[in-house]
Amino acid sequence: MTSISGTLVQSSGKGALNGDRSNLIPFSSRLRGGRALAQDVWSIYNVANLPADCINLGQGYMNFPPPKWVTDAADEALSSVLPNHYSHPKGRIRLRNAIKNFYEKSFNRVLDVETEILVTSGANQGQYSVFTAFLEHGDEVIMFEPFFDQYLPSVTFNGGTPVYVPLHPQTDDVTPNNNNWKIDFDELRRAITPKAKMIIINTPHNPVGKVFTRDELEKIAALAEEFNLLVMADEVYDCLVFDGKEHVRFATLPGMWDRTVTVLSAGKAFAATGWRVGWLIGPPSIIFPTLAACTRIVFCSNSPLQEAAAAGLEQATERGFFENQLKEYQGRRDILLSAFDRLGMKYSHPEGSYFVLLDISRVNFPEDYPFPESVQGRGRDFKACWFIALEIGVSSIPVSEFFCEEHCTIGENFARFAFCKDEETLRKAGERLQGLAKYLV
């Protein structure tokens, strides 16, 4: 096995006959289909590859802690006996009860903690378990682009075939917003074949920051009903919807509860992305097979941090936590957007999540700039993001990474910046970004 530009290349596996024992056992071909072997943006734009003082607005992790009353609950759980041992594969009953009590109002229904809630090792593992439970080899999964990059390997590892439907940016407006990323519903209908099994809807959307409108979701619901699709509603950013916009839970639309699994995350809710605690809410017909898969993948999730997540949900309403957190994130967002405004650069105004897409089509970098091999042959946005990181000292993520090869040019004009950072860091990044002015055309 050798490495070319960070991508593993597999030989025939017969090297031992010639004394080469570096690649005795061939790995599975499924790793290729999911881009698992390719050098991804997270390794290219990693702090190890960038200047030590580069401000990381590329990766979506916080540089501030969870609320103290939540970490205190984690400490208490760690100091007890039972939370340090196996939990039920469904999740700890305290957390399932907290999920029930917190979410029943927004789902407009009574939730059964035994059959309609499943705690998982992060939202990502919950999604993976759904794919394991429902995909047969060759089943097609509709994915809107740009897509969260983990969807692709999770689908292909489980025998599924991704079918890509791009959101189309309309960026002619002076101040475009994320609703300018449009679904072509004729294109979506054409993408649904007799092999289609699932569709993934991510709202609020990573990386666009789009909050899908009720009208858009109702049109998708009609297609899901017509073609009998399982719907994965990835709503992990449900607590971060700005400007009074409406977050519509897909499962609450007429007829959609029976075919929808909703994915949620303690990491996004409580600034604890390393805890890897998430949960699924859906009908027994979806939760039961997913539980069977989840039990064989991880058996159970992190016990003490389930207790902490439960405490978070139990106390959030009384403390006004999510209302206050939303105001804080909106303030962080506005600090970053004001920096882009001062530059006169266009961006997609985020109505949800903690990401903003900056239009980098005007950034002019020298063609002979010493770019590393890892960005050669990739979209123009890979070079622009590398140039900005080294010359300006602020890192971001190239958006073409979140498209298939056929559609990647749609993303080449954009870089994703994360504003899940403290205000001081965002202000410092905003001042550094003013240095881009001399490179704009």
XYZ file of C-alpha atoms in Angstrom, residues 17-418:
402
model
C 5.971 -13.208 -3.023
C 8.653 -10.597 -3.676
C 9.473 -10.016 -0.034
C 7.234 -6.931 0.266
C 5.026 -7.378 3.319
C 3.583 -3.848 3.427
C 0.238 -4.827 1.881
C -0.531 -8.461 2.590
C -4.304 -8.169 3.032
C -6.349 -6.145 0.509
C -8.809 -3.723 2.081
C -12.466 -3.449 1.116
C -13.409 -1.665 -2.091
C -16.210 0.120 -0.216
C -13.624 2.528 1.188
C -13.085 3.994 -2.271
C -16.743 4.653 -2.994
C -17.152 6.696 0.173
C -14.044 8.879 -0.324
C -12.780 7.366 2.917
C -9.240 6.970 1.595
C -8.941 10.383 -0.023
C -7.215 13.195 1.830
C -10.144 15.319 2.944
C -10.459 18.977 3.822
C -10.176 18.294 7.551
C -6.670 16.892 7.140
C -5.574 19.461 4.531
C -6.738 22.498 6.519
C -5.665 21.032 9.825
C -3.880 23.166 12.402
C -0.808 20.964 11.925
C -0.527 22.138 8.307
C -1.237 25.823 8.886
C 0.721 28.598 10.649
C 0.594 28.314 14.412
C -1.212 31.651 14.793
C -3.810 30.960 12.086
C -7.350 31.468 13.434
C -9.397 28.351 12.738
C -12.842 29.288 11.437
C -12.902 26.224 9.230
C -13.888 23.419 11.555
C -17.218 23.544 13.340
C -16.128 23.034 16.916
C -16.444 25.576 19.696
C -13.550 27.222 21.512
C -15.679 27.740 24.620
C -16.946 25.185 27.155
C -20.415 23.738 27.692
C -22.522 25.441 30.377
C -21.132 24.796 33.834
C -24.357 23.327 35.166
C -24.149 20.691 32.427
C -20.498 19.838 33.086
C -21.287 19.738 36.808
C -23.846 17.053 35.995
C -21.150 15.154 34.107
C -18.846 15.382 37.130
C -21.613 14.109 39.374
C -22.285 11.165 37.069
C -18.607 10.267 36.942
C -18.527 10.286 40.740
C -21.404 7.798 40.922
C -21.288 4.068 40.309
C -24.050 3.103 37.879
C -23.388 5.818 35.232
C -19.871 4.429 34.784
C -21.187 1.123 33.462
C -23.202 -0.121 30.500
C -26.438 1.643 29.662
C -29.450 0.102 27.973
C -28.914 0.096 24.185
C -31.973 2.356 23.867
C -30.251 4.947 26.055
C -30.427 5.752 29.752
C -34.019 6.106 30.901
C -33.336 9.494 32.498
C -32.180 10.868 29.149
C -35.022 9.271 27.203
C -37.509 10.814 29.639
C -35.786 14.195 29.291
C -35.971 13.922 25.487
C -39.657 13.006 25.719
C -40.482 15.959 27.972
C -38.418 18.456 26.000
C -39.485 17.531 22.452
C -43.132 16.511 22.746
C -44.352 20.072 22.249
C -42.348 20.671 19.052
C -43.359 17.272 17.637
C -47.026 17.882 18.511
C -47.409 14.385 19.926
C -46.832 12.221 22.979
C -43.532 10.340 22.590
C -43.033 6.787 23.851
C -39.645 6.452 25.574
C -39.544 2.706 24.861
C -40.386 2.645 21.155
C -39.938 6.124 19.655
C -36.641 7.436 21.118
C -33.146 6.012 20.634
C -29.961 7.468 22.142
C -26.891 7.101 19.909
C -23.149 7.768 20.038
C -23.499 11.142 18.402
C -25.919 12.070 15.640
C -23.540 10.628 13.045
C -23.629 7.125 14.513
C -27.400 7.352 14.726
C -27.565 8.146 11.017
C -25.199 5.283 10.243
C -27.422 2.872 12.145
C -30.467 3.979 10.131
C -28.596 3.280 6.898
C -27.511 -0.122 8.228
C -31.067 -0.965 9.217
C -32.781 0.026 5.974
C -30.456 -0.021 2.969
C -30.151 -2.992 0.651
C -27.335 -3.148 -1.884
C -28.100 -0.723 -4.702
C -30.795 1.254 -2.860
C -30.572 4.922 -3.786
C -30.388 7.765 -1.273
C -31.272 11.299 -2.408
C -28.818 13.870 -1.014
C -29.071 17.630 -1.460
C -25.773 19.312 -2.281
C -23.771 20.704 -0.667
C -24.014 17.809 1.794
C -22.540 17.020 5.193
C -19.524 14.958 4.183
C -20.237 12.024 6.503
C -23.433 11.183 4.610
C -21.507 9.819 1.642
C -19.403 7.091 3.328
C -22.257 6.203 5.654
C -24.467 5.516 2.645
C -21.889 3.681 0.532
C -20.499 1.570 3.400
C -24.016 0.200 3.816
C -24.449 -0.660 0.151
C -26.413 2.438 -0.807
C -25.953 4.557 -3.910
C -25.983 8.347 -3.437
C -28.045 10.397 -5.880
C -27.105 14.064 -5.819
C -29.530 16.956 -6.233
C -27.775 20.328 -5.963
C -29.150 23.429 -4.326
C -28.667 26.195 -6.904
C -27.253 29.493 -5.587
C -28.825 32.675 -6.936
C -26.171 35.202 -5.961
C -26.969 38.166 -8.175
C -28.541 40.081 -5.297
C -26.406 42.696 -3.604
C -26.987 40.962 -0.258
C -27.969 37.367 -1.054
C -29.429 35.209 1.707
C -29.504 31.487 2.132
C -32.978 31.268 0.643
C -31.226 32.120 -2.621
C -30.076 28.493 -2.618
C -32.986 26.989 -4.512
C -34.301 23.479 -5.060
C -35.237 22.680 -8.648
C -38.216 20.429 -7.927
C -38.366 19.142 -11.501
C -34.737 18.082 -11.094
C -35.567 16.467 -7.745
C -38.433 14.489 -9.255
C -36.223 13.262 -12.112
C -33.652 12.063 -9.569
C -36.144 9.695 -7.934
C -35.988 6.301 -9.634
C -37.613 2.953 -8.745
C -34.439 2.197 -6.751
C -34.852 5.240 -4.481
C -35.262 4.267 -0.810
C -34.411 7.363 1.231
C -34.029 11.126 1.104
C -31.918 13.196 3.532
C -33.106 16.670 4.523
C -30.732 18.815 6.567
C -32.437 21.891 8.030
C -30.985 24.178 9.286
C -28.426 23.311 6.663
C -24.690 22.690 6.951
C -22.864 24.347 5.204
C -25.331 26.775 3.580
C -27.105 27.955 6.734
C -30.402 27.599 4.881
C -33.596 27.028 6.840
C -35.884 25.135 4.502
C -39.263 26.848 4.138
C -42.561 25.181 4.941
C -43.465 25.312 1.246
C -40.221 23.549 0.259
C -40.697 20.869 2.894
C -44.325 20.280 1.914
C -43.257 19.728 -1.691
C -40.594 17.253 -0.549
C -43.186 15.554 1.664
C -45.493 15.102 -1.314
C -42.703 13.395 -3.258
C -41.790 11.214 -0.259
C -45.394 10.063 -0.054
C -45.716 9.525 -3.798
C -42.540 7.442 -4.057
C -42.686 5.844 -0.568
C -39.356 7.244 0.639
C -37.889 6.968 4.116
C -37.005 10.492 5.231
C -33.968 11.251 7.374
C -34.546 14.715 8.862
C -31.149 15.899 10.082
C -32.175 18.715 12.428
C -29.113 18.889 14.676
C -29.021 22.701 14.372
C -32.688 23.076 15.372
C -31.749 25.298 18.340
C -29.906 27.771 16.095
C -32.531 29.464 13.905
C -32.103 33.234 13.623
C -34.101 36.333 12.735
C -37.436 34.879 13.796
C -37.399 32.276 11.020
C -39.596 29.228 11.413
C -37.994 25.837 11.895
C -40.487 23.303 10.605
C -40.029 19.800 11.963
C -40.451 17.599 8.930
C -42.046 14.833 10.999
C -44.934 17.167 11.921
C -46.082 17.617 8.315
C -49.243 15.670 7.395
C -48.474 11.978 6.926
C -44.739 12.344 7.547
C -44.392 10.958 11.093
C -44.735 7.391 9.850
C -41.840 7.679 7.387
C -39.464 10.113 9.145
C -36.586 9.677 11.571
C -35.408 12.946 13.125
C -31.726 13.251 14.076
C -30.695 15.494 16.992
C -27.494 16.227 18.917
C -26.416 17.078 22.444
C -23.088 18.241 21.025
C -24.694 21.016 18.975
C -27.255 21.847 21.671
C -24.809 22.229 24.572
C -21.470 23.084 22.893
C -20.170 19.601 23.652
C -19.299 18.113 20.282
C -16.721 15.754 21.794
C -19.284 14.048 24.020
C -20.717 12.072 21.081
C -24.266 11.880 22.406
C -27.199 12.188 20.015
C -30.698 10.810 19.662
C -33.238 9.711 17.096
C -36.976 10.309 17.294
C -39.356 8.415 15.053
C -42.089 5.785 14.815
C -41.506 2.255 16.158
C -41.291 0.930 12.594
C -38.070 2.933 12.132
C -36.672 2.981 15.676
C -36.912 -0.787 16.301
C -34.793 -1.910 13.282
C -32.384 0.971 13.932
C -32.011 -0.154 17.548
C -31.163 -3.658 16.302
C -28.391 -2.220 14.107
C -27.174 0.249 16.735
C -26.901 -2.482 19.363
C -24.533 -4.471 17.121
C -22.453 -1.411 16.165
C -21.771 0.180 19.579
C -24.121 -1.692 21.975
C -24.629 1.450 24.067
C -23.526 5.068 24.244
C -21.437 7.023 26.748
C -23.228 6.535 30.079
C -22.058 9.470 32.276
C -22.450 12.004 29.471
C -25.965 10.750 28.801
C -26.705 11.781 32.377
C -25.213 15.220 31.718
C -27.224 15.633 28.513
C -30.345 14.681 30.460
C -29.604 17.379 33.032
C -29.158 19.848 30.186
C -32.573 19.135 28.720
C -34.237 18.984 32.151
C -33.024 22.456 33.133
C -32.820 24.239 29.759
C -36.329 25.693 29.764
C -36.246 26.960 33.350
C -32.863 28.574 32.769
C -33.882 30.117 29.427
C -30.758 28.449 28.075
C -31.613 28.061 24.405
C -33.052 31.574 24.134
C -29.874 33.059 25.610
C -27.617 30.812 23.545
C -29.426 31.859 20.368
C -28.821 35.546 21.152
C -25.140 34.815 21.754
C -24.777 32.960 18.463
C -26.615 35.687 16.587
C -24.148 38.176 18.049
C -21.228 36.002 16.943
C -22.715 35.682 13.470
C -23.134 39.434 13.148
C -19.517 40.122 14.154
C -18.286 37.948 11.285
C -20.811 39.266 8.780
C -19.846 42.846 9.604
C -16.250 41.994 8.657
C -17.427 40.725 5.273
C -19.618 43.830 4.863
C -16.635 46.118 5.443
C -14.824 44.247 2.684
C -17.777 44.573 0.339
C -17.810 40.800 -0.196
C -20.983 38.834 -0.831
C -22.065 35.997 1.384
C -25.118 33.816 1.909
C -26.780 35.328 4.978
C -27.202 32.379 7.370
C -30.644 31.929 8.902
C -29.591 28.854 10.873
C -26.625 26.727 12.030
C -23.260 28.363 12.780
C -21.800 28.553 9.283
C -21.665 31.242 6.637
C -20.656 30.850 2.991
C -18.464 33.655 1.682
C -18.311 34.318 -2.062
C -14.571 34.110 -2.792
C -14.823 34.457 -6.575
C -13.218 37.929 -6.362
C -10.147 36.721 -4.428
C -7.201 36.995 -6.812
C -4.188 34.885 -5.868
C -0.979 34.460 -7.911
C -1.060 31.427 -10.177
C 2.534 30.671 -9.202
C 1.787 30.755 -5.469
C 3.531 27.798 -3.741
C 0.437 25.691 -3.127
C 0.957 22.250 -1.563
C 0.361 19.121 -3.599
C -2.765 18.394 -1.537
C -4.725 21.244 -3.166
C -3.397 20.785 -6.687
C -5.981 19.464 -9.096
C -8.835 20.378 -6.740
C -11.380 23.157 -7.138
C -10.346 26.801 -7.235
C -11.786 27.191 -3.753
C -9.131 24.822 -2.352
C -6.412 27.205 -3.499
C -8.304 30.298 -2.375
C -8.844 28.892 1.117
C -5.190 27.888 1.392
C -4.094 31.344 0.226
C -6.390 33.079 2.730
C -5.166 30.864 5.574
C -1.477 31.525 4.895
C -1.595 35.163 3.804
C -4.434 36.451 5.991
C -4.181 34.034 8.919
C -7.802 32.808 8.980
C -8.708 29.297 7.883
C -11.938 28.225 6.193
C -13.203 25.193 4.303
C -13.633 24.937 0.493
C -17.267 24.201 -0.324
C -16.660 22.123 -3.458
C -15.706 19.309 -1.036
C -19.409 18.967 -0.250
C -20.431 18.276 -3.857
C -20.031 15.314 -6.152
C -17.459 15.608 -8.926
C -20.125 16.415 -11.517
C -21.468 19.374 -9.543
C -18.341 20.588 -7.709
C -18.054 23.751 -9.812
C -21.186 25.039 -8.053
C -19.230 25.170 -4.810
C -15.954 26.572 -6.135
C -16.994 30.182 -5.541
C -17.539 29.691 -1.812
C -15.645 29.152 1.425
C -17.320 28.037 4.646
C -16.556 30.004 7.808
C -17.715 28.816 11.244
